[in-house]
Amino acid sequence: MASTPVRSSAPGKVILFGEHAVVYGQPAIAVPVTQVKATATVDAAPAGSGLTIVASDIGERIVFARAPKKDPLAAAAQATLSYLSAREPDATLTIKSTIPISSGLGSGAAVSTALTCALAKFLGHPLEPAEVSKLVYKIEKIHHGTPSGIDNTVIAYEKPIYFTRGEPVERLNVGEPFTLLIADTGKPSPTKKIVDRVRRAREREAAHYDALFDQMGDIAAEARGAIESGDIETLGPLMDENHELLIELGVSSSLLDELVETARLTGALGAKLSGAGQGGNIIALVEDDFAEEVAEALKEAEAAQVIQTKVR
Ligand code: PMV
């Protein structure tokens, strides 16, 4: 067990293509966003004090031994301890995060990842990304019910991924780095609720919804080729097409559409909502020379925050 503080960080993420369809077995593409992150620090505490988890950003102080089973932070600690067959350590685990909550940037998965990695390191057993991803998936189920697993995978690997549910993760080789703007509506995007709504709609009209998911899967497959060969020009129109399908799926909103339109009109090569939808973020593909102009326009169109990131 470490006697000096141990720290681990995990990035945010965005889904570039294939959200929702990925729940139904279609491929999707996601990338880490290192401009925002969750950090967990573990400090040794006096013998007999047990484990305390402090997340002051969300006003939580959890005494591990008395935490409800479904508390996601305590559950992440429990999953890690069980996996390592380790006893509860005497320690304080402090969580901090700059990732907006409930906005499609993977805040929950990033917090669980940072916590799991820091605790495992503190116990002297650093974990591999595949192990972390598996543990965090269990916690994602508490957050989201039936997650596809894309968030925990991209965040644990910290690399662009081509993800198909239930299949081994495939890393994406980015042929030519490209720039994205991520603009936040400032409205929450409650993943579980929206995924449930899509499921009920599909139950009523399976053929229609499956056709939409098939088209989204085809777009993700084509986008993969474009990303790997560095054909950035092709990506923009594919994002636009994906957004139209997400509108048809019923998960966009007037504010998301407005931000997407603003990005396109001010020079973005393409734009779409990212994540579960209804609120949360849009992403826009931009040439570096236009990034500032598009970002300014997005802020004027009431984006709560705009993040610029380079995918490589
Ligand atoms: O957590 P979010 O908002 O990025 O949404 C996850 C993406 C979905 O495809 C809608 C759900 C899932 O589990 O993949």
Coordinates of C-alpha atoms and ligand atoms in Angstrom, one line a residue:
M1 CA 0.0 0.0 0.0
A2 CA 1.4 3.4 -0.9
S3 CA 2.4 5.8 1.8
T4 CA 2.6 8.9 -0.4
P5 CA -0.5 10.2 -2.3
V6 CA -1.3 8.3 -5.5
R7 CA -3.1 10.1 -8.3
S8 CA -4.9 9.0 -11.6
S9 CA -6.7 11.0 -14.2
A10 CA -9.2 10.1 -16.9
P11 CA -10.3 12.2 -19.9
G12 CA -13.8 13.1 -21.1
K13 CA -15.0 11.7 -24.4
V14 CA -17.3 12.5 -27.3
I15 CA -19.0 10.1 -29.7
L16 CA -18.2 11.1 -33.3
F17 CA -20.6 8.7 -35.0
G18 CA -23.2 6.0 -34.1
E19 CA -24.7 7.0 -30.7
H20 CA -27.9 5.1 -30.0
A21 CA -27.4 2.7 -32.9
V22 CA -24.4 1.3 -30.9
V23 CA -26.9 0.1 -28.3
Y24 CA -28.4 -2.1 -31.0
G25 CA -25.2 -3.7 -32.2
Q26 CA -24.1 -1.1 -34.8
P27 CA -20.5 0.2 -34.8
A28 CA -19.7 3.6 -33.4
I29 CA -16.7 5.9 -33.1
A30 CA -15.6 7.8 -30.0
V31 CA -12.5 9.8 -29.1
P32 CA -11.1 11.0 -25.8
V33 CA -11.2 14.7 -24.9
T34 CA -8.2 15.6 -22.8
Q35 CA -9.2 19.2 -22.3
V36 CA -11.5 18.1 -19.5
K37 CA -10.7 15.4 -16.9
A38 CA -11.6 13.6 -13.7
T39 CA -8.8 13.1 -11.1
A40 CA -8.7 10.8 -8.1
T41 CA -6.1 11.1 -5.4
V42 CA -5.7 8.5 -2.6
D43 CA -4.0 9.5 0.6
A44 CA -3.1 7.0 3.4
A45 CA -5.2 7.6 6.6
P46 CA -4.6 6.5 10.2
A47 CA -5.0 2.8 10.9
G48 CA -8.6 1.8 11.6
S49 CA -10.1 4.8 9.9
G50 CA -11.3 2.9 6.8
L51 CA -12.0 4.3 3.4
T52 CA -13.6 7.7 2.9
I53 CA -14.5 9.1 -0.5
V54 CA -14.7 12.8 -0.9
A55 CA -16.2 14.4 -4.0
S56 CA -16.6 18.1 -3.0
D57 CA -17.6 19.2 -6.5
I58 CA -20.9 17.3 -6.0
G59 CA -21.0 17.9 -2.2
E60 CA -20.4 14.2 -1.3
R61 CA -18.5 12.7 1.6
I62 CA -19.0 8.9 1.7
V63 CA -17.9 6.6 4.5
F64 CA -17.3 3.5 2.4
A65 CA -18.4 1.0 5.1
R66 CA -21.8 2.6 5.4
A67 CA -22.4 3.7 1.8
P68 CA -25.6 2.5 0.0
K69 CA -24.7 -0.4 -2.4
K70 CA -26.0 1.6 -5.4
D71 CA -23.9 4.7 -4.7
P72 CA -21.7 4.8 -7.9
L73 CA -18.5 6.0 -6.2
A74 CA -18.7 3.4 -3.4
A75 CA -19.7 0.8 -6.0
A76 CA -16.6 1.6 -8.1
A77 CA -14.4 1.2 -5.0
Q78 CA -16.1 -2.0 -4.1
A79 CA -15.7 -3.4 -7.6
T80 CA -12.0 -2.6 -7.5
L81 CA -11.5 -4.2 -4.1
S82 CA -13.4 -7.3 -5.0
Y83 CA -11.5 -7.7 -8.3
L84 CA -8.1 -7.4 -6.5
S85 CA -9.4 -9.5 -3.5
A86 CA -8.2 -6.6 -1.4
R87 CA -9.5 -5.5 2.0
E88 CA -10.9 -1.9 2.5
P89 CA -7.8 0.3 3.0
D90 CA -7.4 3.1 5.5
A91 CA -7.4 5.9 3.1
T92 CA -9.1 9.1 1.8
L93 CA -10.0 9.1 -1.9
T94 CA -10.6 12.6 -3.3
I95 CA -12.4 13.1 -6.6
K96 CA -12.3 16.2 -8.7
S97 CA -13.7 16.7 -12.2
T98 CA -13.8 19.4 -14.8
I99 CA -16.1 17.4 -17.0
P100 CA -19.7 18.8 -17.2
I101 CA -22.2 16.3 -15.7
S102 CA -24.9 14.8 -17.9
S103 CA -23.7 16.4 -21.0
G104 CA -22.5 13.5 -23.2
L105 CA -18.9 14.0 -22.3
G106 CA -18.6 10.8 -20.2
S107 CA -18.3 12.4 -16.8
G108 CA -19.6 9.3 -14.9
A109 CA -17.3 6.9 -16.7
A110 CA -14.3 9.2 -16.3
V111 CA -14.9 9.6 -12.5
S112 CA -15.2 5.8 -12.1
T113 CA -12.1 5.3 -14.2
A114 CA -9.9 7.7 -12.3
L115 CA -11.2 6.3 -9.0
T116 CA -10.6 2.7 -10.0
C117 CA -7.1 3.4 -11.4
A118 CA -6.0 5.4 -8.4
L119 CA -7.3 2.9 -5.8
A120 CA -5.7 0.0 -7.6
K121 CA -2.4 1.8 -7.8
F122 CA -2.6 2.7 -4.1
L123 CA -3.1 -1.0 -3.4
G124 CA 0.0 -1.8 -5.4
H125 CA -1.8 -3.4 -8.4
P126 CA -2.0 -1.0 -11.3
L127 CA -4.6 -2.2 -13.8
E128 CA -4.5 -2.5 -17.7
P129 CA -7.1 -0.5 -19.7
A130 CA -9.1 -3.7 -20.5
E131 CA -9.5 -4.5 -16.8
V132 CA -10.4 -0.9 -15.9
S133 CA -13.0 -0.8 -18.8
K134 CA -14.6 -4.0 -17.5
L135 CA -14.9 -2.7 -13.9
V136 CA -16.2 0.7 -15.0
Y137 CA -18.8 -1.0 -17.2
K138 CA -20.4 -2.4 -14.0
I139 CA -20.7 1.1 -12.6
E140 CA -22.1 2.5 -15.9
K141 CA -25.0 0.0 -15.5
I142 CA -25.9 1.8 -12.3
H143 CA -25.8 5.2 -14.1
H144 CA -27.4 4.2 -17.3
G145 CA -29.2 0.9 -17.0
T146 CA -28.2 -0.8 -20.4
P147 CA -25.0 1.0 -21.6
S148 CA -23.4 -0.1 -24.8
G149 CA -20.0 0.1 -23.2
I150 CA -18.6 2.7 -25.5
D151 CA -17.9 5.3 -22.8
N152 CA -16.0 3.1 -20.4
T153 CA -14.0 1.7 -23.3
V154 CA -12.8 5.0 -24.9
I155 CA -12.1 6.5 -21.6
A156 CA -10.1 3.5 -20.2
Y157 CA -8.0 3.2 -23.4
E158 CA -7.7 7.0 -23.9
K159 CA -7.5 6.5 -27.7
P160 CA -9.9 6.9 -30.6
I161 CA -11.9 3.7 -31.0
Y162 CA -14.2 1.9 -33.4
F163 CA -16.6 0.2 -31.1
T164 CA -19.1 -2.6 -31.6
R165 CA -21.0 -3.9 -28.6
G166 CA -19.7 -7.3 -27.4
E167 CA -16.7 -7.3 -29.8
P168 CA -13.1 -6.7 -29.0
V169 CA -12.2 -3.0 -29.0
E170 CA -10.6 -1.7 -32.2
R171 CA -8.3 1.3 -32.0
L172 CA -8.5 3.8 -34.8
N173 CA -5.4 5.0 -36.5
V174 CA -6.0 8.7 -37.3
G175 CA -4.5 9.3 -40.8
E176 CA -4.5 13.1 -40.4
P177 CA -5.2 14.9 -37.1
F178 CA -8.4 17.0 -37.2
T179 CA -10.0 19.7 -35.0
L180 CA -13.4 19.5 -33.3
L181 CA -15.3 22.1 -31.5
I182 CA -17.6 20.8 -28.7
A183 CA -20.4 23.2 -27.8
D184 CA -22.5 22.6 -24.7
T185 CA -26.2 23.5 -24.7
G186 CA -26.0 23.8 -20.9
K187 CA -29.1 21.6 -20.8
P188 CA -28.7 18.1 -19.2
S189 CA -28.9 15.1 -21.4
P190 CA -30.3 12.3 -19.2
T191 CA -28.9 9.3 -21.0
K192 CA -31.0 6.6 -19.3
K193 CA -34.3 8.4 -19.9
I194 CA -33.5 9.1 -23.6
V195 CA -32.2 5.6 -24.3
D196 CA -35.4 4.2 -22.6
R197 CA -37.6 6.4 -24.8
V198 CA -35.8 5.2 -28.0
R199 CA -36.3 1.6 -26.8
R200 CA -40.0 2.1 -26.4
A201 CA -40.3 3.8 -29.8
R202 CA -38.5 0.9 -31.4
E203 CA -40.7 -1.6 -29.7
R204 CA -43.7 0.0 -31.5
E205 CA -42.0 0.3 -34.9
A206 CA -39.0 -2.0 -35.1
A207 CA -38.5 -2.0 -38.9
H208 CA -38.4 1.8 -39.1
Y209 CA -36.0 2.2 -36.2
D210 CA -33.7 -0.7 -37.3
A211 CA -33.5 0.9 -40.7
L212 CA -32.3 4.1 -39.1
F213 CA -29.8 2.2 -37.0
D214 CA -28.5 0.4 -40.1
Q215 CA -27.9 3.7 -41.8
M216 CA -26.1 5.1 -38.8
G217 CA -23.9 1.9 -38.7
D218 CA -23.1 2.4 -42.4
I219 CA -22.1 6.0 -41.8
A220 CA -19.8 4.9 -38.9
A221 CA -18.1 2.3 -41.1
E222 CA -17.6 4.9 -43.9
A223 CA -16.3 7.4 -41.4
R224 CA -13.8 4.9 -40.1
G225 CA -12.2 4.6 -43.6
A226 CA -12.1 8.4 -43.9
I227 CA -10.5 8.9 -40.5
E228 CA -7.9 6.2 -41.2
S229 CA -7.0 7.5 -44.6
G230 CA -6.9 11.2 -43.5
D231 CA -9.8 12.1 -45.8
I232 CA -11.2 14.8 -43.6
E233 CA -13.4 16.4 -46.3
T234 CA -15.6 13.3 -46.3
L235 CA -16.1 13.4 -42.6
G236 CA -18.1 16.7 -42.4
P237 CA -21.0 15.5 -44.7
L238 CA -21.1 12.2 -42.8
M239 CA -21.6 14.1 -39.6
D240 CA -24.4 16.1 -41.2
E241 CA -26.1 12.9 -42.4
N242 CA -25.7 11.3 -39.0
H243 CA -27.4 14.4 -37.4
E244 CA -30.3 14.2 -39.8
L245 CA -30.9 10.5 -38.7
L246 CA -30.7 11.5 -35.0
I247 CA -33.4 14.1 -35.7
E248 CA -35.5 11.4 -37.2
L249 CA -34.8 9.2 -34.2
G250 CA -36.3 12.0 -32.1
V251 CA -33.3 12.8 -29.9
S252 CA -32.4 16.3 -31.1
S253 CA -33.8 19.5 -29.8
S254 CA -34.3 23.0 -31.2
L255 CA -31.2 24.3 -29.3
L256 CA -29.0 21.4 -30.6
D257 CA -30.3 22.0 -34.2
E258 CA -29.6 25.7 -33.8
L259 CA -26.0 25.1 -32.7
V260 CA -25.4 22.6 -35.5
E261 CA -26.8 25.1 -38.0
T262 CA -24.7 28.0 -36.6
A263 CA -21.5 25.9 -36.9
R264 CA -22.3 25.0 -40.5
L265 CA -23.2 28.5 -41.5
T266 CA -20.0 29.9 -40.0
G267 CA -17.6 27.5 -41.8
A268 CA -17.7 24.1 -40.1
L269 CA -17.2 21.2 -42.5
G270 CA -20.0 19.3 -40.7
A271 CA -21.7 19.1 -37.3
K272 CA -24.0 16.9 -35.3
L273 CA -25.3 16.3 -31.8
S274 CA -23.1 14.0 -29.7
G275 CA -24.2 11.5 -27.0
A276 CA -27.7 10.7 -26.0
G277 CA -29.1 14.1 -27.2
Q278 CA -32.1 16.3 -26.1
G279 CA -29.5 18.4 -24.4
G280 CA -25.7 18.0 -23.9
N281 CA -23.3 18.8 -26.7
I282 CA -22.9 19.2 -30.4
I283 CA -19.6 18.6 -32.2
A284 CA -18.4 20.5 -35.2
L285 CA -15.5 19.6 -37.5
V286 CA -13.5 22.7 -38.4
E287 CA -10.4 23.7 -40.3
D288 CA -7.9 25.3 -37.8
D289 CA -8.1 28.7 -39.6
F290 CA -11.9 28.9 -39.0
A291 CA -12.0 27.4 -35.4
E292 CA -12.0 30.8 -33.6
E293 CA -14.8 32.3 -35.8
V294 CA -17.0 29.2 -35.4
A295 CA -16.4 29.1 -31.7
E296 CA -17.4 32.7 -31.3
A297 CA -20.6 32.2 -33.3
L298 CA -21.5 29.2 -31.1
K299 CA -21.0 31.3 -28.0
E300 CA -23.2 34.0 -29.5
A301 CA -25.8 31.3 -30.2
E302 CA -25.9 30.7 -26.4
A303 CA -23.5 27.7 -26.1
A304 CA -22.7 27.5 -22.4
Q305 CA -19.1 26.4 -23.1
V306 CA -17.0 25.6 -26.3
I307 CA -14.1 23.3 -26.1
Q308 CA -11.5 22.9 -28.9
T309 CA -9.8 19.5 -29.3
K310 CA -7.5 17.9 -31.7
V311 CA -8.2 14.3 -32.6
R312 CA -5.0 12.3 -33.3
Ligands
PMV1 O1 -23.5 9.1 -22.2 P1 -23.8 9.7 -23.5 O2 -24.7 10.9 -23.4 O3 -22.6 10.0 -24.3 O4 -24.7 8.6 -24.4 C1 -24.2 7.4 -24.6 C2 -24.5 7.0 -25.9 C3 -25.7 6.1 -26.2 O5 -25.4 5.5 -27.4 C4 -26.9 7.0 -26.4 C5 -25.9 5.1 -25.1 C6 -24.9 4.0 -25.0 O6 -24.9 3.3 -24.0 O7 -24.1 3.8 -25.9

